[in-house]
Short mmCIF file of C-alpha atoms in Angstrom, two decimals:
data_model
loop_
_atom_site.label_atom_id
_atom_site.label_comp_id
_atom_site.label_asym_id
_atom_site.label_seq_id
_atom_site.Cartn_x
_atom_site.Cartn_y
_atom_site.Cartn_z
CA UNK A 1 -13.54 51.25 39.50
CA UNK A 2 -10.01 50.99 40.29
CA UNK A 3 -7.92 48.65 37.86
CA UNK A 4 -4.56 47.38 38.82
CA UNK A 5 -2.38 45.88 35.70
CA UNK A 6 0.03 43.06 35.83
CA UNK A 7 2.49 42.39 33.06
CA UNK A 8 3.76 40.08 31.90
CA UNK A 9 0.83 37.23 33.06
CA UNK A 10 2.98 34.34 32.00
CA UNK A 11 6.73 34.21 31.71
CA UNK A 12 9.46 31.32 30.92
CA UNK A 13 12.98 32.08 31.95
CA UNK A 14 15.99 29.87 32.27
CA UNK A 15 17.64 29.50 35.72
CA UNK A 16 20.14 32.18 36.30
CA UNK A 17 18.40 34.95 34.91
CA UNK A 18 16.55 37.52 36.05
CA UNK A 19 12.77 38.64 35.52
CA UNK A 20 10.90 41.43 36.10
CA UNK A 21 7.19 41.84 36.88
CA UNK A 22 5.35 45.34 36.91
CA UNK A 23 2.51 46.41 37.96
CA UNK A 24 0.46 49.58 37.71
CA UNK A 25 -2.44 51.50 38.88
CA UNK A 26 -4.42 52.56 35.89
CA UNK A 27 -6.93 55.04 37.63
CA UNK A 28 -5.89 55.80 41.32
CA UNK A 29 -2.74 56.79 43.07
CA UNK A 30 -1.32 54.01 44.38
CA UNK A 31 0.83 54.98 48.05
CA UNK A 32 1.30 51.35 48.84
CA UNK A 33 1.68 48.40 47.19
CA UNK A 34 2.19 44.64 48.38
CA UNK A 35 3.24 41.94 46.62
CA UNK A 36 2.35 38.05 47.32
CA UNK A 37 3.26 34.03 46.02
CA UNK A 38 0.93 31.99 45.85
CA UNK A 39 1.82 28.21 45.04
CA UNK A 40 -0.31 25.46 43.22
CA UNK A 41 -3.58 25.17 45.58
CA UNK A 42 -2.43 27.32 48.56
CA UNK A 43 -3.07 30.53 49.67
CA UNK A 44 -1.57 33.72 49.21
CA UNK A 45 1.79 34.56 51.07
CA UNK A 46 2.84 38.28 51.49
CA UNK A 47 6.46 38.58 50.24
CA UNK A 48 6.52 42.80 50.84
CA UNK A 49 5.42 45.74 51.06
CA UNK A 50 6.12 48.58 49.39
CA UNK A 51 5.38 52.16 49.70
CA UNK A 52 6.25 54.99 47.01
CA UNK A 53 9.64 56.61 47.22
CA UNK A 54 11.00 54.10 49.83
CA UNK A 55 12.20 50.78 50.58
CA UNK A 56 9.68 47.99 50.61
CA UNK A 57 9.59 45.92 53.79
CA UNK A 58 9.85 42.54 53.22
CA UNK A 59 8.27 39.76 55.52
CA UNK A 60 10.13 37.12 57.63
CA UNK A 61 12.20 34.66 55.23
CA UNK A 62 11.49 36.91 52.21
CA UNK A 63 15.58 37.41 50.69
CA UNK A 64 15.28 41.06 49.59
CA UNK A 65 18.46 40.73 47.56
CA UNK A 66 16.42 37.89 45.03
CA UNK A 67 13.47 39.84 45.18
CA UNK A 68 13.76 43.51 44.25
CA UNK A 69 10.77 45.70 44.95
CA UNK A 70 11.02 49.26 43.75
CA UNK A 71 8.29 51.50 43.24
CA UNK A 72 9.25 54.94 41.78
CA UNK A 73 6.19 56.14 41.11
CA UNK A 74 2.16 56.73 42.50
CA UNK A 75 1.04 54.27 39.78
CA UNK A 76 4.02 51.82 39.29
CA UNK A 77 5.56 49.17 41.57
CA UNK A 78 8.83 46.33 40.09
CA UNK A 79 9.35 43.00 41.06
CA UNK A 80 12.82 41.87 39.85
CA UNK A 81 13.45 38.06 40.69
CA UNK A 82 17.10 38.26 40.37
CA UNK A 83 19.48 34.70 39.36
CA UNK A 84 15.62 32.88 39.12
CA UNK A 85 15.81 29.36 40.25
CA UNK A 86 13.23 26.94 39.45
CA UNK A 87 11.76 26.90 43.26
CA UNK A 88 11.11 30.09 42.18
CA UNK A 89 8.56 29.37 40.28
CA UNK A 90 4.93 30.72 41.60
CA UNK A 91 1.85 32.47 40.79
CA UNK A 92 3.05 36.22 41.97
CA UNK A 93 0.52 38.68 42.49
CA UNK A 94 0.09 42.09 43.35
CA UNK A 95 -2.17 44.73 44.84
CA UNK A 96 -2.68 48.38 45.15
CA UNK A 97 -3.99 50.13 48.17
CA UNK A 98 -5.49 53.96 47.50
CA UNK A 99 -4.48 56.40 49.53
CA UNK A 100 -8.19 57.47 50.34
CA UNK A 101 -8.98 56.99 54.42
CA UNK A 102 -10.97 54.51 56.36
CA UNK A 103 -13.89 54.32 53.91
CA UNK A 104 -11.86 53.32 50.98
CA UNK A 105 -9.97 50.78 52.83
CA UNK A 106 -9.65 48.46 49.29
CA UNK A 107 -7.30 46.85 47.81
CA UNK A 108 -7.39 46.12 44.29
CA UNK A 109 -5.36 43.30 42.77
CA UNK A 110 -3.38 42.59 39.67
CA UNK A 111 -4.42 39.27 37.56
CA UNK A 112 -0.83 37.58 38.61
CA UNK A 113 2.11 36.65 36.64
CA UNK A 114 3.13 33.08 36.26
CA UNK A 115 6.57 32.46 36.50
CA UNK A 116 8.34 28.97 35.17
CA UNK A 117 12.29 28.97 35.44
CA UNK A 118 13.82 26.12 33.30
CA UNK B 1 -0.59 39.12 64.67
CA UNK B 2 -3.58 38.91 63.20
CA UNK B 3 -4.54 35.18 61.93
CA UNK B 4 -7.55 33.75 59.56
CA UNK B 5 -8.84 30.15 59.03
CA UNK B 6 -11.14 28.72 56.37
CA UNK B 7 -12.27 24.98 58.04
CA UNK B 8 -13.22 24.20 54.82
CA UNK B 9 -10.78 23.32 52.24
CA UNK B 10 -13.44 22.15 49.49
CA UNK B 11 -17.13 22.32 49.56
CA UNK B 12 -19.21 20.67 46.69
CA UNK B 13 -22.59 21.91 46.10
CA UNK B 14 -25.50 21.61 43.58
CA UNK B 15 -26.72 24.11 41.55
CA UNK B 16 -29.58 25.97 43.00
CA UNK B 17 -28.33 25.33 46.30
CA UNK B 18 -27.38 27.49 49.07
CA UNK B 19 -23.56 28.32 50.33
CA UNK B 20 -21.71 29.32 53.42
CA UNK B 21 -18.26 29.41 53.30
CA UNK B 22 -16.69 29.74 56.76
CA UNK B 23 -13.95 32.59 58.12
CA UNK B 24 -12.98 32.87 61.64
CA UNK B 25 -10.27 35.54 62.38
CA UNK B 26 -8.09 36.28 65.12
CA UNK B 27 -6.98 39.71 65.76
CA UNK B 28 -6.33 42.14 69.01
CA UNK B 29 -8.86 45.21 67.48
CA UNK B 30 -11.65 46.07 65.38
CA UNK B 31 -11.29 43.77 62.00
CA UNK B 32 -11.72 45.09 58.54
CA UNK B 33 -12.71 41.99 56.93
CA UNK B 34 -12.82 41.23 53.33
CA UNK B 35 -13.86 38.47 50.84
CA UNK B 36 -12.31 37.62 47.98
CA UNK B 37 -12.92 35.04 44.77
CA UNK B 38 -10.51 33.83 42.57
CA UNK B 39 -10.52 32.08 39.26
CA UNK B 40 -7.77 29.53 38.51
CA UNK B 41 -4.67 31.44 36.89
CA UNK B 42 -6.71 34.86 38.17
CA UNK B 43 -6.23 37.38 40.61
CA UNK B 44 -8.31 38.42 43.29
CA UNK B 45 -11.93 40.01 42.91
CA UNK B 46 -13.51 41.98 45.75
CA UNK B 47 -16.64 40.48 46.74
CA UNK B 48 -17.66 42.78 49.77
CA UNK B 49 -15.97 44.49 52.89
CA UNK B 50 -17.01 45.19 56.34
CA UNK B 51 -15.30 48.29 58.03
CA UNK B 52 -17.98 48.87 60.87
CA UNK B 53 -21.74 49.44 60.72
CA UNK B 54 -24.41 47.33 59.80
CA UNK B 55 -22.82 43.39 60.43
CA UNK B 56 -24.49 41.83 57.17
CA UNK B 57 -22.35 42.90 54.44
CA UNK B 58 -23.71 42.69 50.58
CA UNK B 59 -21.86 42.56 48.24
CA UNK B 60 -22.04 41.67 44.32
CA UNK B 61 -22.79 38.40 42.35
CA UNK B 62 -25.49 38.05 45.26
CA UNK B 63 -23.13 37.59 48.16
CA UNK B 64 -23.63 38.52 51.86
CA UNK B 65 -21.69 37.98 54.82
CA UNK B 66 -22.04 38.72 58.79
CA UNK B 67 -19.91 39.78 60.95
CA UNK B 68 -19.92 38.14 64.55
CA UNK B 69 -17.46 39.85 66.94
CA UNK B 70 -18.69 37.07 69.37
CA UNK B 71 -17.76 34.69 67.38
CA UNK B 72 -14.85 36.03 65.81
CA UNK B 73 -16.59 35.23 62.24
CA UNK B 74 -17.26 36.73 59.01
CA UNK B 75 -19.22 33.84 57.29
CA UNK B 76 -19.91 34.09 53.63
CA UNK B 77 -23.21 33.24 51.76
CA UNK B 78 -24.88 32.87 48.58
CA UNK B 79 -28.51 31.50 48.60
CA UNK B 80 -28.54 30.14 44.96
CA UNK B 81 -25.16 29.26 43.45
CA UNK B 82 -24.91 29.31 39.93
CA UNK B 83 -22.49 27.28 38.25
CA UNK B 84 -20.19 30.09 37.58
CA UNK B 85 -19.35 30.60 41.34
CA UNK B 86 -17.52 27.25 40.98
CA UNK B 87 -13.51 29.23 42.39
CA UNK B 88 -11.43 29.55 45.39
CA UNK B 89 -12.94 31.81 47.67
CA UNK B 90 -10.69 33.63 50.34
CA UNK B 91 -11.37 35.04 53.64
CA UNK B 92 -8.75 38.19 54.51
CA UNK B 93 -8.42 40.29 57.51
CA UNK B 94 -6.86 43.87 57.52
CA UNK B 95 -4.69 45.52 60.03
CA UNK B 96 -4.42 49.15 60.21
CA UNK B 97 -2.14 48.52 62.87
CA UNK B 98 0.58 46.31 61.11
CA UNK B 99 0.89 48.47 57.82
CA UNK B 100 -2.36 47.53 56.27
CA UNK B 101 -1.47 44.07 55.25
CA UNK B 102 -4.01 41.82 54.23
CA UNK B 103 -3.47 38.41 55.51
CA UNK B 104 -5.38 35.89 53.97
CA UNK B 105 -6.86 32.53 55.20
CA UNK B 106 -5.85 29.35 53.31
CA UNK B 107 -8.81 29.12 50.97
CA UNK B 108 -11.71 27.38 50.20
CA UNK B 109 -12.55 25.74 46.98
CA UNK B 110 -15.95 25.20 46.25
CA UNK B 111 -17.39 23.14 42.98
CA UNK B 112 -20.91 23.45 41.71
CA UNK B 113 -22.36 20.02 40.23
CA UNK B 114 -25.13 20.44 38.10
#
């Protein structure tokens, strides 16, 4: 089946820095890819979405200058939390739609990366 | 915009027993409608998807849902939990017609006793 993979899962960074989170499709071609937050106990929150070879479209209240989404490639989408704070820390997650029609309509999801700024 | 709500923040159950998680959804056409389970510090695993067709949905680890247009629902069940379905469990709808974003309801967390 299709596999999504998430690196890194968990990740300590001091405030002021800046992190990046990848993820990739191992086995399909990936033409869009979204990326959520989810916080302790809540649901997930779209951030963006991003399709390959242009900008990602980020949801309401979402600064697209902190969080960089680029994805290059069919099988690779970036997350770059830029000058991390700690209310930036959050479970971040992604997923990986296939570009197959209405009867492969999935989405397949990373295992999340666990960001802590100190 | 499309909208999803899980009544049910937590739901404790014995083992053996029977489940139904709740999911009504809110959206101006046909739903695609999905289930998902998550582990704590996990992603998200598929547990079944309804496009169109038959309205009872299976789907793995002995889940099955129904879709109710009338009732704007897509209820999820499991007639013997085992302990390892102790997770969150989310509800998600789909919109083809607002970029295919998945927007998800706010969860339900269900515990197993023994």
């Amino acid at each position: 089946g299709a596999v999504v993979s998430q690196h890194p899962s968990r990740v300590i960074c001091k405030s002021g820095t800046s992190v990046k989170i990848e993820c990739r499709s191992l086995d399909f071609q990936a033409t869009t890819m979204f990326w959520y937050r989810q916080f302790p106990k809540q649901s997930l929150m779209l951030m963006a979405t991003s399709n390959e070879g242009s900008k990602a479209t980020y949801e309401q209240g979402v600064e697209k200058d902190k969080f960089l989404i680029n994805h290059a490639s069919l099988t690779l989408s970036t997350l770059t939390v830029t000058s991390a704070h700690p209310e930036d820390s959050s479970f971040y997650i992604c997923s990986a739609r296939s570009s197959g029609g209405d009867a492969d309509y999935g989405y397949t999801f990373g295992s999340g990366t666990r960001l802590t700024v100190v | 915009a499309q909208s999803v709500t899980q009544p049910d923040i937590h739901i404790t159950v014995s083992e053996g027993a029977s489940l139904e998680l709740r999911c009504n959804y809110s959206y101006g056409a046909t739903p695609y409608l999905f289930w998902y389970v998550q582990s704590p510090g996990q992603g998200l695993q598929l547990l079944l998807k309804y496009f169109s067709g038959d309205t009872l949905v299976q789907g793995i680890k002995g889940f099955e849902a129904e879709f109710k247009r009338s009732q704007s629902s897509f209820n999820l069940r499991k007639p013997s939990v085992h302990w390892s379905d102790a997770a969150e469990y989310f509800c998600a709808v789909g919109a083809p017609a607002a970029g295919n974003k998945l927007t998800f309801g706010g969860g339900t967390r269900v515990l197993v006793k023994p």
